[in-house]
């Protein structure tokens, strides 16, 4: 690039080219006058940059004029491609790269070609970590003090990433990068997931020009709640053996190849974040087979194996001590034979999922190499967005929805019925928390617990051929996910903008890790000297090798049902010298009270600075908070015709109340069949449909029981004995709930054209959550079936003239509502 000289663009004196510039405008010649490498410097402080004046000449005749094409923005010369990878719900002891027993050759590949980091941290929960990762700012600064489903009306907790804090997607896109996002998006506010938008908080509004992935905390891997940009898609249809984990890799590879074919010199930024290993644990079956019998040793001995491996690899200091397991966890040897067999199966499936996810990441890495781009690609691979999940409870679950609904220990015999198909499309599983604790070795606690490294310590590997020369080495500097964005800016030569779309930007809060790439800085002090941690009242503060943190008042696998302590004064604090105590083993709080007070004061200073206040440990009961909603207060819902893909948050909520569903339909000549309305599917939900012309209402109680209202007896024999005749009909399902309180039964009466078709009383209903990622569908069933009597898409062959839901008031007390909200939030973290 020419320096300190004026050059011509399209024949017009345009600007002064500086020796070092964060971004340049490169003239596209296309046969017009001017040098092909003519450039003009822009300072990069304003994105998108203002348009340049016309650089040609306009006379009366074209023959006397000179054309000019507006230049395009490109990154600084030599700026690398970027592949940013992060897995889900995996802590420090999961990967073989960091001492775990699960082979992770893709992560190994990056570590061997670059560096491993042993003190890298998350926020302890998924979407807060992700908000921090893509913006370079603390999660409370981004409004993600918790997940969106728990958002409140305070700046640190509203789950809205405000425009004065632009993402790395926006910054790199407006500096000439091709930006894309594959996998999980849990950073769109839960109240903006519908077709009504707005879309400024979707990936497209965060600067990602292409999005292929799922919205929310989790999704079924066999039939995912999947989007391409803003449109829901169903790519598994007609593809036996489909799994989202492979599909994401296929799509990322295809997209990168398309980019390479269209513009081989344009650098890409690919944000690749598959759902593995968040629940449901659903790998392809051949990956489960690889781990048969590998966990028969139990979770206590597994910890010992991982701990020994970590010392051998040098990813923990030789002096590290293994922290104790919590007393609530049963000893492996105390378990029954069937429980041991079941628990071992749960771990086999999790391990298969972790290995499968890494394998598909490896395919993406190989595609970069096959395109000849590996030598100029910075690859960052973060193992997990928080600690391993405890949400499978002490027992594990074949259907995680049972745990979310307060059924913490399904009958052993029922669990064993799913032993062989654990992880298949017939289950929505999670594992016992004993394994989660083992995979967090050598640390205490798990996901959700921000005070301890079991919730926040992540394995990290970074490679950048030709720039990181100390390959295979280990770095011990203390860093945090907010440090990734400033690292990317430094290595690309792109500066943080002063304004984005005319809006003044607030400072990025992370510090670059690029200094650690230099072998001369292998032992350099960390440039991150202070970092706070906070999640739902659990909190900590790191400063210059010291860590002060609170003791969790209850284990996260208890679904936060215990009595809450006073958030300010009701917590015990711990103190650790991390320079001598890698695993937070030796609590010095009683021996060094003055140091503890100093650290506590520093926490409050940082909390005030980064929007952590007000402190709130109500955790998942925050769902009671009123927040923006398109259906708030509505008790009557009316629809016409086919309408599918309505998200749960925009659907009528029939739980714990009386409700009436009225369907006015027209049956054509012949016979009508198909779904009239459904919410949920295989693992919980309901459906009103015609089966061979006969009306049916099915209520699926979490795949534990199914209740059906249909004809065949009594006064309605003439209606039920044959299909509905052509013409107009009115179907009404009226349910009276036996409240107050959650999970009560009730009586449903199903009528057709005013005549009673069926009446049934059931003893219990779903109390808290009917589905996680299935949608409300009218006239079709798009995901999984509520029972086995029909096959998808089961489109209604008649006409839905009018569909009406009328809802009675909730029959839950304030305490009941709190339990509902806690369970809902657990399912979405």
Coordinates of N, CA, C and O in Angstrom, one line a residue, residues 414-477:
X414 N -39.6 -46.7 34.2 CA -40.0 -45.9 33.0 C -38.7 -45.4 32.3 O -38.6 -45.4 31.1
X415 N -37.8 -44.9 33.1 CA -36.5 -44.4 32.5 C -35.8 -45.6 31.7 O -35.3 -45.4 30.6
X416 N -35.8 -46.8 32.3 CA -35.1 -47.9 31.7 C -35.8 -48.3 30.4 O -35.2 -48.9 29.6
X417 N -37.1 -48.0 30.3 CA -37.8 -48.4 29.0 C -37.1 -47.6 27.8 O -37.2 -48.1 26.7
X418 N -36.4 -46.5 28.1 CA -35.8 -45.7 27.1 C -34.3 -46.0 27.0 O -33.5 -45.2 26.4
X419 N -33.8 -47.0 27.7 CA -32.4 -47.3 27.8 C -31.8 -47.4 26.4 O -30.7 -46.7 26.0
X420 N -32.4 -48.2 25.5 CA -31.8 -48.4 24.2 C -32.0 -47.2 23.3 O -31.1 -47.0 22.4
X421 N -33.1 -46.5 23.4 CA -33.3 -45.3 22.5 C -32.9 -44.0 23.1 O -33.2 -42.9 22.5
X422 N -32.1 -44.0 24.2 CA -31.7 -42.8 24.8 C -30.8 -42.0 23.8 O -29.8 -42.5 23.3
X423 N -31.2 -40.8 23.5 CA -30.5 -39.9 22.5 C -31.2 -39.9 21.2 O -30.8 -39.1 20.3
X424 N -32.1 -40.9 20.9 CA -32.8 -40.9 19.6 C -33.9 -39.9 19.5 O -34.1 -39.1 20.5
X425 N -34.6 -39.9 18.4 CA -35.7 -39.0 18.3 C -36.9 -39.3 19.2 O -37.8 -38.5 19.3
X426 N -36.8 -40.4 19.9 CA -37.9 -40.8 20.8 C -37.6 -40.3 22.2 O -38.4 -40.5 23.1
X427 N -36.5 -39.6 22.4 CA -36.2 -39.1 23.7 C -35.7 -37.6 23.6 O -35.2 -37.2 22.5
X428 N -35.8 -36.9 24.7 CA -35.3 -35.5 24.8 C -34.5 -35.5 26.0 O -34.9 -34.8 27.0
X429 N -33.3 -36.1 26.0 CA -32.7 -36.5 27.3 C -31.6 -35.5 27.9 O -31.1 -34.7 27.2
X430 N -31.4 -35.7 29.1 CA -30.3 -35.0 29.9 C -29.7 -36.1 30.9 O -30.3 -37.1 31.2
X431 N -28.5 -35.8 31.3 CA -27.8 -36.7 32.2 C -27.8 -36.3 33.7 O -28.1 -35.1 34.0
X432 N -27.5 -37.2 34.5 CA -27.4 -37.0 36.0 C -26.3 -36.0 36.3 O -25.3 -36.0 35.6
X433 N -26.6 -35.2 37.3 CA -25.6 -34.1 37.6 C -24.3 -34.6 38.1 O -23.3 -33.9 38.1
X434 N -24.2 -35.9 38.5 CA -22.9 -36.4 38.9 C -21.9 -36.3 37.8 O -20.7 -36.1 38.0
X435 N -22.4 -36.6 36.6 CA -21.5 -36.5 35.4 C -21.1 -35.1 35.1 O -20.0 -34.8 34.8
X436 N -22.1 -34.1 35.3 CA -21.8 -32.7 35.1 C -20.7 -32.2 36.0 O -19.7 -31.5 35.5
X437 N -20.7 -32.6 37.2 CA -19.7 -32.3 38.2 C -18.3 -32.9 37.8 O -17.3 -32.2 37.9
X438 N -18.4 -34.1 37.3 CA -17.1 -34.8 36.9 C -16.5 -34.1 35.7 O -15.3 -33.9 35.6
X439 N -17.4 -33.7 34.7 CA -16.8 -33.0 33.5 C -16.4 -31.5 33.8 O -15.8 -30.9 33.0
X440 N -16.6 -31.1 35.1 CA -16.1 -29.7 35.5 C -14.8 -29.9 36.3 O -14.4 -28.9 36.8
X441 N -14.2 -31.0 36.3 CA -13.0 -31.3 37.0 C -11.9 -30.3 36.6 O -11.8 -30.0 35.4
X442 N -11.1 -29.7 37.5 CA -11.0 -29.9 38.9 C -11.8 -29.0 39.8 O -11.6 -28.9 41.0
X443 N -12.8 -28.3 39.2 CA -13.4 -27.2 39.9 C -14.7 -27.7 40.6 O -15.3 -28.7 40.3
X444 N -15.2 -26.8 41.5 CA -16.5 -27.0 42.2 C -17.6 -26.4 41.3 O -17.5 -25.5 40.5
X445 N -18.8 -27.0 41.5 CA -20.1 -26.4 40.9 C -20.2 -26.6 39.4 O -19.3 -27.3 38.8
X446 N -21.2 -25.9 38.8 CA -21.5 -26.2 37.4 C -22.0 -24.9 36.7 O -21.9 -23.8 37.3
X447 N -22.6 -25.1 35.6 CA -23.3 -24.0 34.9 C -24.2 -23.3 35.9 O -24.7 -23.9 36.8
X448 N -24.5 -22.1 35.6 CA -25.4 -21.2 36.4 C -24.6 -20.6 37.6 O -25.1 -19.5 38.1
X449 N -23.5 -21.2 38.1 CA -22.9 -20.7 39.3 C -21.7 -19.9 38.9 O -20.6 -20.4 38.6
X450 N -21.9 -18.6 38.9 CA -20.8 -17.6 38.4 C -19.7 -17.4 39.5 O -18.7 -16.8 39.1
X451 N -19.9 -17.9 40.7 CA -18.9 -17.6 41.7 C -17.8 -18.6 41.7 O -16.7 -18.3 42.3
X452 N -17.9 -19.7 41.0 CA -16.9 -20.7 41.0 C -16.5 -21.2 39.6 O -17.4 -21.1 38.7
X453 N -15.3 -21.6 39.4 CA -14.8 -21.9 38.0 C -15.5 -23.1 37.4 O -15.4 -23.3 36.2
X454 N -16.2 -23.9 38.2 CA -17.0 -25.0 37.5 C -18.1 -24.4 36.7 O -18.6 -25.1 35.8
X455 N -18.5 -23.2 36.9 CA -19.5 -22.5 36.1 C -18.9 -21.7 35.0 O -19.6 -21.3 34.1
X456 N -17.6 -21.3 35.1 CA -17.1 -20.2 34.3 C -15.8 -20.5 33.6 O -15.4 -19.8 32.6
X457 N -15.0 -21.6 33.9 CA -13.7 -21.9 33.3 C -13.9 -22.7 32.0 O -14.5 -23.8 32.1
X458 N -13.4 -22.2 30.9 CA -13.6 -22.8 29.6 C -12.3 -23.1 29.0 O -11.3 -22.3 29.1
X459 N -12.1 -24.3 28.3 CA -11.0 -24.6 27.5 C -11.0 -23.7 26.3 O -12.0 -23.5 25.7
X460 N -9.9 -23.2 25.9 CA -9.7 -22.3 24.7 C -8.5 -22.7 24.0 O -7.4 -22.8 24.5
X461 N -8.6 -22.8 22.6 CA -7.5 -22.9 21.8 C -7.6 -21.9 20.6 O -8.7 -21.6 20.1
X462 N -6.4 -21.3 20.3 CA -6.4 -20.3 19.2 C -5.2 -20.6 18.3 O -4.1 -20.9 18.7
X463 N -5.5 -20.7 17.0 CA -4.4 -20.8 16.0 C -4.4 -19.7 15.0 O -5.5 -19.2 14.6
X464 N -3.2 -19.3 14.5 CA -3.1 -18.3 13.4 C -1.8 -18.6 12.7 O -0.7 -18.1 13.2
X465 N -1.7 -19.4 11.7 CA -0.5 -19.8 11.1 C 0.4 -18.6 10.7 O -0.1 -17.7 10.1
X466 N 1.7 -18.8 11.0 CA 2.6 -17.7 10.6 C 2.7 -16.6 11.6 O 3.6 -15.8 11.7
X467 N 1.7 -16.5 12.5 CA 1.7 -15.4 13.5 C 1.9 -15.9 14.9 O 2.5 -15.3 15.7
X468 N 1.3 -17.1 15.1 CA 1.6 -17.8 16.4 C 2.6 -18.8 16.1 O 2.4 -19.9 15.4
X469 N 3.8 -18.6 16.6 CA 5.0 -19.5 16.2 C 5.3 -20.4 17.4 O 6.0 -21.4 17.1
X470 N 4.8 -20.1 18.5 CA 5.1 -21.0 19.7 C 4.0 -22.1 19.7 O 3.3 -22.3 20.7
X471 N 3.9 -22.9 18.6 CA 2.8 -23.8 18.5 C 2.8 -24.9 19.5 O 3.9 -25.4 19.8
X472 N 1.6 -25.3 19.9 CA 1.5 -26.3 20.9 C 1.7 -25.9 22.3 O 1.6 -26.7 23.3
X473 N 1.9 -24.6 22.6 CA 2.3 -24.1 23.9 C 1.0 -23.8 24.7 O -0.1 -23.8 24.2
X474 N 1.2 -23.5 25.9 CA 0.2 -23.2 26.9 C 0.3 -21.8 27.4 O 1.4 -21.3 27.6
X475 N -0.8 -21.1 27.5 CA -0.8 -19.7 28.0 C -1.7 -19.8 29.3 O -2.8 -20.3 29.3
X476 N -1.2 -19.1 30.3 CA -1.9 -19.1 31.6 C -2.5 -17.7 32.0 O -3.0 -17.6 33.1
X477 N -2.4 -16.8 31.2 CA -2.9 -15.4 31.5 C -4.5 -15.5 31.7 O -5.2 -16.3 31.1

